[in-house]
Structure formats: structure tokens, C-alpha cells
């Protein structure tokens, strides 16, 4: 019996199957956590969605920005982008079941027993884990409600870039979503920075990875996240686990066994001729 947290698959279904073979995944005994971005950019988003959904109670998946994009496109609130590889999902006979399942995934998972916390991008420095859970639930309630398309239409945008308890309406939901699904670099006060998206080594001096923001209030939490392939699976902190190892960019797909924190990786099955 083991629990494995797996990084961003982005449609690399063959790599997922290779990784599950490597860890001898047994669905009768083991549980899989997924850091989100199950879909997009890679070749087999449809197969990935079908498989993860079929795991039922044996999986926990948090939504990533690409998963939200798929839901937004499917309901007509956003347009497909040039690099999107989502058409096989959108044309699938079981599209409705798959997207209904995806829409009910959480944005944050907290395991009180082990102390592990998982979201696609990370946690805002000002949020306690309990506050983050409540805020994630505000977005989840909207996604699961009667008019998610109103949220999807307003979802994109970089403002507001600083959390404030007094935020209201769509600005509030967008800010929560940006911290949980899009964040990489922040300013020293925890404000989001979307202007720099390059390598850590050549970052501007005024920004830092979100987990290095001074006075982050959730430093006791063991945080699992994906979304940031350029980290190569490494952070500066023992209890912050970067699991996106860039499978879709020709690198690796990684699983972290939570019981002993051992990592397992497989090389991506193909090098895609896509630019980052
Ligand atoms: Mn992402």
C-alpha cells in the first residue's frame, strides 16, 4: 500500500504507463495523486483523462491551468490556442462525462494525517493551509455551480496580483486561481509576478520562487506542486516538492512515494518539436 504523487502529464499517456509499470502500481492497493495539467501540449490528453477518471477513488487530482483551459474552451468561454492539443477530447463521444468529472476536481488537496498539501502551482505566502482550503473551495463551488462559464470568461488576467481578504467577485476568484494554478515567481511581499518566466538562475533580483517568499505563513506544510518544469524537480527546501519534470518537453515524468519520499522517473517517450 503506497501513495504516489505524480507530476504534470500533459497528455504524455505512454510515459504515465511506463512510470506506473516502474513503480508496480497496483490499483487494488495504491493511490495516485496528480499535480494537475493532465492535458494539453502532449499527444494523448484523451487517453490520459479516461485513465485517470477510471481510477475512481484511487486517485486525487488537483486542477491545473491547462485543465481549466480545457473546461473553459469546452463551454465556449475561451478560444483554443495555436499550441493546444485538446481537439481529441473536445470531439470525443465521452467528452461530456470526462469534462463533468474534471469540473469536479479540487484545486487543493490537504491530507491531515500525513501533512501533505498539493496544488498545481503552490500556496500564497499569506495563506494558512486552512485558509487556502476555504479559498480553493470558493472556486470549486463556482466550477461546480450552475454558471461556471461566467468564471471561465473572467478567469484570465494577471490582476489582482496580491491577495487581499477583502477581494470580491470575479477578481477574488481570479486571484485565488492564479495563486493556486499559475504562480511561479513572487515579489518579497508575496505579490505575483508574471512578467518573468525564464530560468531560475537568471531571474531578476527583485523576484523569487513563491516558496522562498520571506515570512511565508505555511512553511510547516509539506507542499507538493507541479506547473514549473524549469525547476527540474528541485527546490531549495526539503518540504516543498516540485514534481513537474517537463515530460511534455522531452524530459521526465516523476512520481514521489509519500511514505518514504523516494522519487521514481521515466524519460518521456518522445521529444516534441515544440518550443517552450
Ligand atoms: Mn501548469
PDB file of C-alpha atoms in Angstrom, residues 2-275:
ATOM      1  CA  UNK A   2       1.591   3.215  -1.144  1.00  0.00           C
ATOM      2  CA  UNK A   3       0.638   6.700  -2.261  1.00  0.00           C
ATOM      3  CA  UNK A   4       2.464   8.218  -5.208  1.00  0.00           C
ATOM      4  CA  UNK A   5       2.220  11.873  -6.225  1.00  0.00           C
ATOM      5  CA  UNK A   6       2.792  12.254  -9.974  1.00  0.00           C
ATOM      6  CA  UNK A   7       3.763  15.449 -11.787  1.00  0.00           C
ATOM      7  CA  UNK A   8       2.277  17.117 -14.839  1.00  0.00           C
ATOM      8  CA  UNK A   9       1.375  14.555 -17.524  1.00  0.00           C
ATOM      9  CA  UNK A  10       0.067  16.962 -20.202  1.00  0.00           C
ATOM     10  CA  UNK A  11      -1.149  14.155 -22.410  1.00  0.00           C
ATOM     11  CA  UNK A  12       2.016  12.024 -22.198  1.00  0.00           C
ATOM     12  CA  UNK A  13      -0.016   8.888 -21.623  1.00  0.00           C
ATOM     13  CA  UNK A  14       2.687   6.423 -22.716  1.00  0.00           C
ATOM     14  CA  UNK A  15       5.101   7.928 -20.184  1.00  0.00           C
ATOM     15  CA  UNK A  16       2.451   7.626 -17.479  1.00  0.00           C
ATOM     16  CA  UNK A  17       2.009   3.945 -18.267  1.00  0.00           C
ATOM     17  CA  UNK A  18       5.784   3.425 -18.194  1.00  0.00           C
ATOM     18  CA  UNK A  19       6.010   5.177 -14.840  1.00  0.00           C
ATOM     19  CA  UNK A  20       3.170   3.068 -13.382  1.00  0.00           C
ATOM     20  CA  UNK A  21       4.935  -0.078 -14.574  1.00  0.00           C
ATOM     21  CA  UNK A  22       8.178   1.100 -12.990  1.00  0.00           C
ATOM     22  CA  UNK A  23       6.527   1.621  -9.579  1.00  0.00           C
ATOM     23  CA  UNK A  24       4.493  -1.603  -9.940  1.00  0.00           C
ATOM     24  CA  UNK A  25       1.297   0.370  -9.415  1.00  0.00           C
ATOM     25  CA  UNK A  26      -1.442  -1.850  -8.039  1.00  0.00           C
ATOM     26  CA  UNK A  27      -4.854  -0.138  -8.190  1.00  0.00           C
ATOM     27  CA  UNK A  28      -6.192  -2.520  -5.553  1.00  0.00           C
ATOM     28  CA  UNK A  29      -3.690  -1.213  -3.020  1.00  0.00           C
ATOM     29  CA  UNK A  30      -2.059   2.007  -4.136  1.00  0.00           C
ATOM     30  CA  UNK A  31      -3.334   5.557  -4.513  1.00  0.00           C
ATOM     31  CA  UNK A  32      -2.170   8.105  -7.082  1.00  0.00           C
ATOM     32  CA  UNK A  33      -2.113  11.841  -6.593  1.00  0.00           C
ATOM     33  CA  UNK A  34      -1.786  14.064  -9.673  1.00  0.00           C
ATOM     34  CA  UNK A  35      -0.488  17.650  -9.569  1.00  0.00           C
ATOM     35  CA  UNK A  36      -2.793  18.725 -12.423  1.00  0.00           C
ATOM     36  CA  UNK A  37      -2.288  19.600 -16.063  1.00  0.00           C
ATOM     37  CA  UNK A  38      -3.358  16.128 -17.076  1.00  0.00           C
ATOM     38  CA  UNK A  39      -3.973  17.535 -20.545  1.00  0.00           C
ATOM     39  CA  UNK A  40      -2.637  19.740 -23.339  1.00  0.00           C
ATOM     40  CA  UNK A  41       0.534  20.232 -25.368  1.00  0.00           C
ATOM     41  CA  UNK A  42       1.195  16.464 -25.374  1.00  0.00           C
ATOM     42  CA  UNK A  43      -0.292  13.887 -27.778  1.00  0.00           C
ATOM     43  CA  UNK A  44      -2.734  11.849 -25.672  1.00  0.00           C
ATOM     44  CA  UNK A  45      -4.841  14.041 -23.430  1.00  0.00           C
ATOM     45  CA  UNK A  46      -7.969  11.996 -24.141  1.00  0.00           C
ATOM     46  CA  UNK A  47      -6.403   8.695 -23.100  1.00  0.00           C
ATOM     47  CA  UNK A  48      -4.911  10.332 -20.004  1.00  0.00           C
ATOM     48  CA  UNK A  49      -8.258  11.751 -18.908  1.00  0.00           C
ATOM     49  CA  UNK A  50     -10.065   8.460 -19.478  1.00  0.00           C
ATOM     50  CA  UNK A  51      -7.448   6.559 -17.494  1.00  0.00           C
ATOM     51  CA  UNK A  52      -7.236   8.910 -14.507  1.00  0.00           C
ATOM     52  CA  UNK A  53     -11.041   9.139 -14.312  1.00  0.00           C
ATOM     53  CA  UNK A  54     -11.240   5.332 -14.389  1.00  0.00           C
ATOM     54  CA  UNK A  55      -9.127   5.155 -11.220  1.00  0.00           C
ATOM     55  CA  UNK A  56     -12.118   6.461  -9.280  1.00  0.00           C
ATOM     56  CA  UNK A  57     -11.379   6.619  -5.563  1.00  0.00           C
ATOM     57  CA  UNK A  58      -7.788   5.514  -6.148  1.00  0.00           C
ATOM     58  CA  UNK A  59      -6.764   8.921  -7.456  1.00  0.00           C
ATOM     59  CA  UNK A  60      -6.726  12.501  -6.249  1.00  0.00           C
ATOM     60  CA  UNK A  61      -6.254  15.116  -8.950  1.00  0.00           C
ATOM     61  CA  UNK A  62      -5.967  18.858  -8.460  1.00  0.00           C
ATOM     62  CA  UNK A  63      -6.807  21.142 -11.362  1.00  0.00           C
ATOM     63  CA  UNK A  64      -4.039  22.849 -13.304  1.00  0.00           C
ATOM     64  CA  UNK A  65      -4.208  25.826 -15.617  1.00  0.00           C
ATOM     65  CA  UNK A  66      -4.378  23.594 -18.710  1.00  0.00           C
ATOM     66  CA  UNK A  67      -7.256  21.580 -17.204  1.00  0.00           C
ATOM     67  CA  UNK A  68      -9.146  24.804 -16.505  1.00  0.00           C
ATOM     68  CA  UNK A  69      -8.390  25.971 -20.050  1.00  0.00           C
ATOM     69  CA  UNK A  70      -9.917  22.780 -21.460  1.00  0.00           C
ATOM     70  CA  UNK A  71     -13.089  23.300 -19.409  1.00  0.00           C
ATOM     71  CA  UNK A  72     -13.246  26.946 -20.477  1.00  0.00           C
ATOM     72  CA  UNK A  73     -12.866  26.109 -24.179  1.00  0.00           C
ATOM     73  CA  UNK A  74     -15.408  23.300 -23.942  1.00  0.00           C
ATOM     74  CA  UNK A  75     -18.128  25.641 -22.692  1.00  0.00           C
ATOM     75  CA  UNK A  76     -17.299  28.334 -25.263  1.00  0.00           C
ATOM     76  CA  UNK A  77     -15.865  30.820 -22.781  1.00  0.00           C
ATOM     77  CA  UNK A  78     -12.329  30.731 -24.232  1.00  0.00           C
ATOM     78  CA  UNK A  79     -10.780  30.029 -27.628  1.00  0.00           C
ATOM     79  CA  UNK A  80      -8.357  27.249 -28.451  1.00  0.00           C
ATOM     80  CA  UNK A  81      -4.773  28.477 -28.680  1.00  0.00           C
ATOM     81  CA  UNK A  82      -2.421  27.568 -31.512  1.00  0.00           C
ATOM     82  CA  UNK A  83      -0.375  25.134 -29.418  1.00  0.00           C
ATOM     83  CA  UNK A  84      -3.363  23.425 -27.773  1.00  0.00           C
ATOM     84  CA  UNK A  85      -3.770  19.708 -28.456  1.00  0.00           C
ATOM     85  CA  UNK A  86      -7.251  19.406 -26.976  1.00  0.00           C
ATOM     86  CA  UNK A  87      -9.361  18.610 -30.058  1.00  0.00           C
ATOM     87  CA  UNK A  88      -9.449  14.823 -29.497  1.00  0.00           C
ATOM     88  CA  UNK A  89     -11.024  15.474 -26.091  1.00  0.00           C
ATOM     89  CA  UNK A  90     -13.454  18.042 -27.464  1.00  0.00           C
ATOM     90  CA  UNK A  91     -14.521  15.632 -30.241  1.00  0.00           C
ATOM     91  CA  UNK A  92     -14.702  12.508 -28.091  1.00  0.00           C
ATOM     92  CA  UNK A  93     -18.000  10.614 -27.715  1.00  0.00           C
ATOM     93  CA  UNK A  94     -17.462  10.574 -23.944  1.00  0.00           C
ATOM     94  CA  UNK A  95     -16.490  14.266 -23.778  1.00  0.00           C
ATOM     95  CA  UNK A  96     -19.386  15.186 -21.500  1.00  0.00           C
ATOM     96  CA  UNK A  97     -18.615  12.532 -18.894  1.00  0.00           C
ATOM     97  CA  UNK A  98     -14.903  13.336 -18.931  1.00  0.00           C
ATOM     98  CA  UNK A  99     -15.419  17.074 -18.574  1.00  0.00           C
ATOM     99  CA  UNK A 100     -18.106  16.661 -15.908  1.00  0.00           C
ATOM    100  CA  UNK A 101     -15.606  14.609 -13.926  1.00  0.00           C
ATOM    101  CA  UNK A 102     -12.805  17.127 -14.498  1.00  0.00           C
ATOM    102  CA  UNK A 103     -15.007  20.047 -13.425  1.00  0.00           C
ATOM    103  CA  UNK A 104     -15.487  18.451 -10.011  1.00  0.00           C
ATOM    104  CA  UNK A 105     -11.785  18.053  -9.234  1.00  0.00           C
ATOM    105  CA  UNK A 106     -10.466  20.236  -6.367  1.00  0.00           C
ATOM    106  CA  UNK A 107      -7.844  22.984  -6.651  1.00  0.00           C
ATOM    107  CA  UNK A 108      -6.183  21.988  -3.397  1.00  0.00           C
ATOM    108  CA  UNK A 109      -5.842  18.712  -1.544  1.00  0.00           C
ATOM    109  CA  UNK A 110      -4.866  18.516   2.127  1.00  0.00           C
ATOM    110  CA  UNK A 111      -4.083  15.224   3.811  1.00  0.00           C
ATOM    111  CA  UNK A 112      -4.400  15.918   7.533  1.00  0.00           C
ATOM    112  CA  UNK A 113      -2.942  12.561   8.509  1.00  0.00           C
ATOM    113  CA  UNK A 114       0.382  12.938   6.688  1.00  0.00           C
ATOM    114  CA  UNK A 115       0.574  16.727   6.481  1.00  0.00           C
ATOM    115  CA  UNK A 116       0.982  16.708   2.709  1.00  0.00           C
ATOM    116  CA  UNK A 117      -0.691  19.515   0.784  1.00  0.00           C
ATOM    117  CA  UNK A 118      -0.988  19.505  -3.022  1.00  0.00           C
ATOM    118  CA  UNK A 119      -1.939  22.188  -5.511  1.00  0.00           C
ATOM    119  CA  UNK A 120      -0.908  22.753  -9.098  1.00  0.00           C
ATOM    120  CA  UNK A 121       1.289  25.841  -8.540  1.00  0.00           C
ATOM    121  CA  UNK A 122       1.683  26.239  -4.770  1.00  0.00           C
ATOM    122  CA  UNK A 123       0.302  28.343  -1.926  1.00  0.00           C
ATOM    123  CA  UNK A 124       0.164  32.111  -1.474  1.00  0.00           C
ATOM    124  CA  UNK A 125       2.606  33.184   1.242  1.00  0.00           C
ATOM    125  CA  UNK A 126      -0.168  34.872   3.227  1.00  0.00           C
ATOM    126  CA  UNK A 127      -2.440  31.821   3.391  1.00  0.00           C
ATOM    127  CA  UNK A 128      -2.551  29.282   6.166  1.00  0.00           C
ATOM    128  CA  UNK A 129      -3.354  25.809   4.874  1.00  0.00           C
ATOM    129  CA  UNK A 130      -6.836  26.086   6.377  1.00  0.00           C
ATOM    130  CA  UNK A 131      -7.451  29.448   4.702  1.00  0.00           C
ATOM    131  CA  UNK A 132      -6.140  28.095   1.401  1.00  0.00           C
ATOM    132  CA  UNK A 133      -8.573  25.196   1.662  1.00  0.00           C
ATOM    133  CA  UNK A 134     -11.509  27.562   2.189  1.00  0.00           C
ATOM    134  CA  UNK A 135     -10.435  29.796  -0.704  1.00  0.00           C
ATOM    135  CA  UNK A 136      -9.944  26.845  -3.052  1.00  0.00           C
ATOM    136  CA  UNK A 137     -13.459  25.745  -2.135  1.00  0.00           C
ATOM    137  CA  UNK A 138     -14.833  29.117  -3.238  1.00  0.00           C
ATOM    138  CA  UNK A 139     -13.519  28.480  -6.758  1.00  0.00           C
ATOM    139  CA  UNK A 140     -14.580  24.832  -6.651  1.00  0.00           C
ATOM    140  CA  UNK A 141     -18.141  25.828  -5.713  1.00  0.00           C
ATOM    141  CA  UNK A 142     -18.256  28.174  -8.716  1.00  0.00           C
ATOM    142  CA  UNK A 143     -16.897  25.499 -11.072  1.00  0.00           C
ATOM    143  CA  UNK A 144     -19.490  23.040  -9.807  1.00  0.00           C
ATOM    144  CA  UNK A 145     -22.327  25.568  -9.822  1.00  0.00           C
ATOM    145  CA  UNK A 146     -24.914  26.418 -12.440  1.00  0.00           C
ATOM    146  CA  UNK A 147     -22.895  29.081 -14.319  1.00  0.00           C
ATOM    147  CA  UNK A 148     -19.202  28.131 -14.432  1.00  0.00           C
ATOM    148  CA  UNK A 149     -18.918  29.866 -17.828  1.00  0.00           C
ATOM    149  CA  UNK A 150     -19.134  33.252 -16.086  1.00  0.00           C
ATOM    150  CA  UNK A 151     -15.986  32.342 -14.185  1.00  0.00           C
ATOM    151  CA  UNK A 152     -14.281  30.901 -17.268  1.00  0.00           C
ATOM    152  CA  UNK A 153     -14.904  34.126 -19.212  1.00  0.00           C
ATOM    153  CA  UNK A 154     -13.285  36.152 -16.410  1.00  0.00           C
ATOM    154  CA  UNK A 155     -10.606  33.642 -15.458  1.00  0.00           C
ATOM    155  CA  UNK A 156      -7.667  35.016 -17.449  1.00  0.00           C
ATOM    156  CA  UNK A 157      -5.753  38.081 -16.341  1.00  0.00           C
ATOM    157  CA  UNK A 158      -2.852  38.936 -14.066  1.00  0.00           C
ATOM    158  CA  UNK A 159      -4.747  41.263 -11.733  1.00  0.00           C
ATOM    159  CA  UNK A 160      -5.260  41.429  -8.833  1.00  0.00           C
ATOM    160  CA  UNK A 161      -1.710  40.228  -8.226  1.00  0.00           C
ATOM    161  CA  UNK A 162      -1.768  40.409  -4.431  1.00  0.00           C
ATOM    162  CA  UNK A 163      -4.059  38.508  -2.108  1.00  0.00           C
ATOM    163  CA  UNK A 164      -6.411  40.628  -0.014  1.00  0.00           C
ATOM    164  CA  UNK A 165      -9.135  39.149   2.185  1.00  0.00           C
ATOM    165  CA  UNK A 166     -11.452  41.929   1.008  1.00  0.00           C
ATOM    166  CA  UNK A 167     -11.371  40.981  -2.678  1.00  0.00           C
ATOM    167  CA  UNK A 168     -14.835  40.314  -4.089  1.00  0.00           C
ATOM    168  CA  UNK A 169     -16.478  38.626  -7.041  1.00  0.00           C
ATOM    169  CA  UNK A 170     -14.523  37.532 -10.093  1.00  0.00           C
ATOM    170  CA  UNK A 171     -11.403  39.455  -9.025  1.00  0.00           C
ATOM    171  CA  UNK A 172     -11.319  37.337  -5.877  1.00  0.00           C
ATOM    172  CA  UNK A 173     -11.807  34.062  -7.752  1.00  0.00           C
ATOM    173  CA  UNK A 174      -9.190  35.014 -10.363  1.00  0.00           C
ATOM    174  CA  UNK A 175      -6.644  35.880  -7.680  1.00  0.00           C
ATOM    175  CA  UNK A 176      -7.213  32.573  -5.858  1.00  0.00           C
ATOM    176  CA  UNK A 177      -6.951  30.685  -9.150  1.00  0.00           C
ATOM    177  CA  UNK A 178      -3.752  32.485 -10.148  1.00  0.00           C
ATOM    178  CA  UNK A 179      -2.046  31.642  -6.853  1.00  0.00           C
ATOM    179  CA  UNK A 180      -3.129  28.002  -6.971  1.00  0.00           C
ATOM    180  CA  UNK A 181      -2.646  27.266 -10.672  1.00  0.00           C
ATOM    181  CA  UNK A 182      -0.371  29.868 -12.375  1.00  0.00           C
ATOM    182  CA  UNK A 183       2.100  31.198  -9.788  1.00  0.00           C
ATOM    183  CA  UNK A 184       5.876  30.791 -10.168  1.00  0.00           C
ATOM    184  CA  UNK A 185       7.760  33.945  -9.161  1.00  0.00           C
ATOM    185  CA  UNK A 186       6.674  36.391  -6.479  1.00  0.00           C
ATOM    186  CA  UNK A 187       7.862  39.686  -5.069  1.00  0.00           C
ATOM    187  CA  UNK A 188       9.207  39.783  -1.487  1.00  0.00           C
ATOM    188  CA  UNK A 189       5.737  40.762  -0.209  1.00  0.00           C
ATOM    189  CA  UNK A 190       4.135  37.736  -1.875  1.00  0.00           C
ATOM    190  CA  UNK A 191       2.770  39.666  -4.844  1.00  0.00           C
ATOM    191  CA  UNK A 192       2.568  37.568  -8.018  1.00  0.00           C
ATOM    192  CA  UNK A 193       4.997  38.320 -10.835  1.00  0.00           C
ATOM    193  CA  UNK A 194       4.002  37.141 -14.293  1.00  0.00           C
ATOM    194  CA  UNK A 195       6.499  39.318 -16.171  1.00  0.00           C
ATOM    195  CA  UNK A 196       9.455  36.932 -15.785  1.00  0.00           C
ATOM    196  CA  UNK A 197       9.106  33.339 -16.969  1.00  0.00           C
ATOM    197  CA  UNK A 198      12.713  32.360 -17.548  1.00  0.00           C
ATOM    198  CA  UNK A 199      15.305  30.267 -15.758  1.00  0.00           C
ATOM    199  CA  UNK A 200      15.754  30.463 -12.032  1.00  0.00           C
ATOM    200  CA  UNK A 201      19.481  31.095 -12.403  1.00  0.00           C
ATOM    201  CA  UNK A 202      18.989  34.268 -14.418  1.00  0.00           C
ATOM    202  CA  UNK A 203      15.965  35.666 -12.589  1.00  0.00           C
ATOM    203  CA  UNK A 204      15.761  39.377 -11.834  1.00  0.00           C
ATOM    204  CA  UNK A 205      16.944  40.190  -8.306  1.00  0.00           C
ATOM    205  CA  UNK A 206      13.570  41.576  -7.225  1.00  0.00           C
ATOM    206  CA  UNK A 207      11.623  38.297  -7.628  1.00  0.00           C
ATOM    207  CA  UNK A 208      11.933  34.861  -6.038  1.00  0.00           C
ATOM    208  CA  UNK A 209      10.226  31.480  -6.258  1.00  0.00           C
ATOM    209  CA  UNK A 210       6.929  31.578  -4.351  1.00  0.00           C
ATOM    210  CA  UNK A 211       8.222  29.155  -1.726  1.00  0.00           C
ATOM    211  CA  UNK A 212      11.147  31.466  -0.867  1.00  0.00           C
ATOM    212  CA  UNK A 213       8.978  34.486  -0.061  1.00  0.00           C
ATOM    213  CA  UNK A 214      10.052  35.771   3.386  1.00  0.00           C
ATOM    214  CA  UNK A 215       7.560  35.293   6.207  1.00  0.00           C
ATOM    215  CA  UNK A 216       5.547  32.708   4.307  1.00  0.00           C
ATOM    216  CA  UNK A 217       2.997  31.570   6.897  1.00  0.00           C
ATOM    217  CA  UNK A 218       2.587  27.976   5.649  1.00  0.00           C
ATOM    218  CA  UNK A 219       6.238  26.892   5.934  1.00  0.00           C
ATOM    219  CA  UNK A 220       5.297  23.951   8.198  1.00  0.00           C
ATOM    220  CA  UNK A 221       3.255  22.326   5.402  1.00  0.00           C
ATOM    221  CA  UNK A 222       4.725  19.665   3.121  1.00  0.00           C
ATOM    222  CA  UNK A 223       3.702  21.175  -0.207  1.00  0.00           C
ATOM    223  CA  UNK A 224       3.572  19.150  -3.421  1.00  0.00           C
ATOM    224  CA  UNK A 225       3.216  21.103  -6.655  1.00  0.00           C
ATOM    225  CA  UNK A 226       3.720  20.856 -10.411  1.00  0.00           C
ATOM    226  CA  UNK A 227       3.471  23.562 -13.101  1.00  0.00           C
ATOM    227  CA  UNK A 228       7.125  24.606 -13.084  1.00  0.00           C
ATOM    228  CA  UNK A 229       9.122  22.337 -15.383  1.00  0.00           C
ATOM    229  CA  UNK A 230      12.135  24.653 -15.382  1.00  0.00           C
ATOM    230  CA  UNK A 231      12.831  23.729 -11.747  1.00  0.00           C
ATOM    231  CA  UNK A 232      13.688  20.225 -12.910  1.00  0.00           C
ATOM    232  CA  UNK A 233      12.130  18.745  -9.774  1.00  0.00           C
ATOM    233  CA  UNK A 234      14.330  20.707  -7.385  1.00  0.00           C
ATOM    234  CA  UNK A 235      13.554  23.366  -4.820  1.00  0.00           C
ATOM    235  CA  UNK A 236      15.684  24.981  -2.137  1.00  0.00           C
ATOM    236  CA  UNK A 237      13.517  23.475   0.618  1.00  0.00           C
ATOM    237  CA  UNK A 238      13.219  19.908   1.901  1.00  0.00           C
ATOM    238  CA  UNK A 239       9.479  20.096   2.439  1.00  0.00           C
ATOM    239  CA  UNK A 240       8.488  21.705  -0.845  1.00  0.00           C
ATOM    240  CA  UNK A 241       8.298  19.112  -3.603  1.00  0.00           C
ATOM    241  CA  UNK A 242       8.452  20.168  -7.266  1.00  0.00           C
ATOM    242  CA  UNK A 243       7.101  17.303  -9.380  1.00  0.00           C
ATOM    243  CA  UNK A 244       6.808  18.790 -12.873  1.00  0.00           C
ATOM    244  CA  UNK A 245       9.942  17.470 -14.528  1.00  0.00           C
ATOM    245  CA  UNK A 246       8.968  18.538 -18.047  1.00  0.00           C
ATOM    246  CA  UNK A 247       7.778  15.276 -19.567  1.00  0.00           C
ATOM    247  CA  UNK A 248       5.959  17.062 -22.361  1.00  0.00           C
ATOM    248  CA  UNK A 249       9.162  18.946 -23.230  1.00  0.00           C
ATOM    249  CA  UNK A 250      11.111  15.713 -23.689  1.00  0.00           C
ATOM    250  CA  UNK A 251      12.360  15.376 -20.126  1.00  0.00           C
ATOM    251  CA  UNK A 252      10.928  13.130 -17.396  1.00  0.00           C
ATOM    252  CA  UNK A 253       7.720  12.162 -15.661  1.00  0.00           C
ATOM    253  CA  UNK A 254       8.224  11.826 -11.913  1.00  0.00           C
ATOM    254  CA  UNK A 255       6.430  10.121  -9.026  1.00  0.00           C
ATOM    255  CA  UNK A 256       7.104  10.796  -5.349  1.00  0.00           C
ATOM    256  CA  UNK A 257       6.228   7.978  -2.951  1.00  0.00           C
ATOM    257  CA  UNK A 258       4.853   9.822   0.042  1.00  0.00           C
ATOM    258  CA  UNK A 259       5.625   7.146   2.623  1.00  0.00           C
ATOM    259  CA  UNK A 260       9.406   7.329   2.191  1.00  0.00           C
ATOM    260  CA  UNK A 261       9.768  10.314  -0.176  1.00  0.00           C
ATOM    261  CA  UNK A 262      11.573   8.214  -2.769  1.00  0.00           C
ATOM    262  CA  UNK A 263      11.365   9.542  -6.337  1.00  0.00           C
ATOM    263  CA  UNK A 264      10.848   7.499  -9.496  1.00  0.00           C
ATOM    264  CA  UNK A 265      11.200   8.886 -13.013  1.00  0.00           C
ATOM    265  CA  UNK A 266      10.847   7.761 -16.601  1.00  0.00           C
ATOM    266  CA  UNK A 267      12.147   9.537 -19.666  1.00  0.00           C
ATOM    267  CA  UNK A 268       9.480  10.946 -21.968  1.00  0.00           C
ATOM    268  CA  UNK A 269       8.691   8.655 -24.895  1.00  0.00           C
ATOM    269  CA  UNK A 270       9.234  11.341 -27.458  1.00  0.00           C
ATOM    270  CA  UNK A 271      10.823  14.682 -27.952  1.00  0.00           C
ATOM    271  CA  UNK A 272       8.149  17.012 -29.177  1.00  0.00           C
ATOM    272  CA  UNK A 273       9.105  19.510 -31.815  1.00  0.00           C
ATOM    273  CA  UNK A 274       7.512  22.302 -29.840  1.00  0.00           C
ATOM    274  CA  UNK A 275       9.074  25.392 -28.382  1.00  0.00           C
TER     275      UNK A 275
END
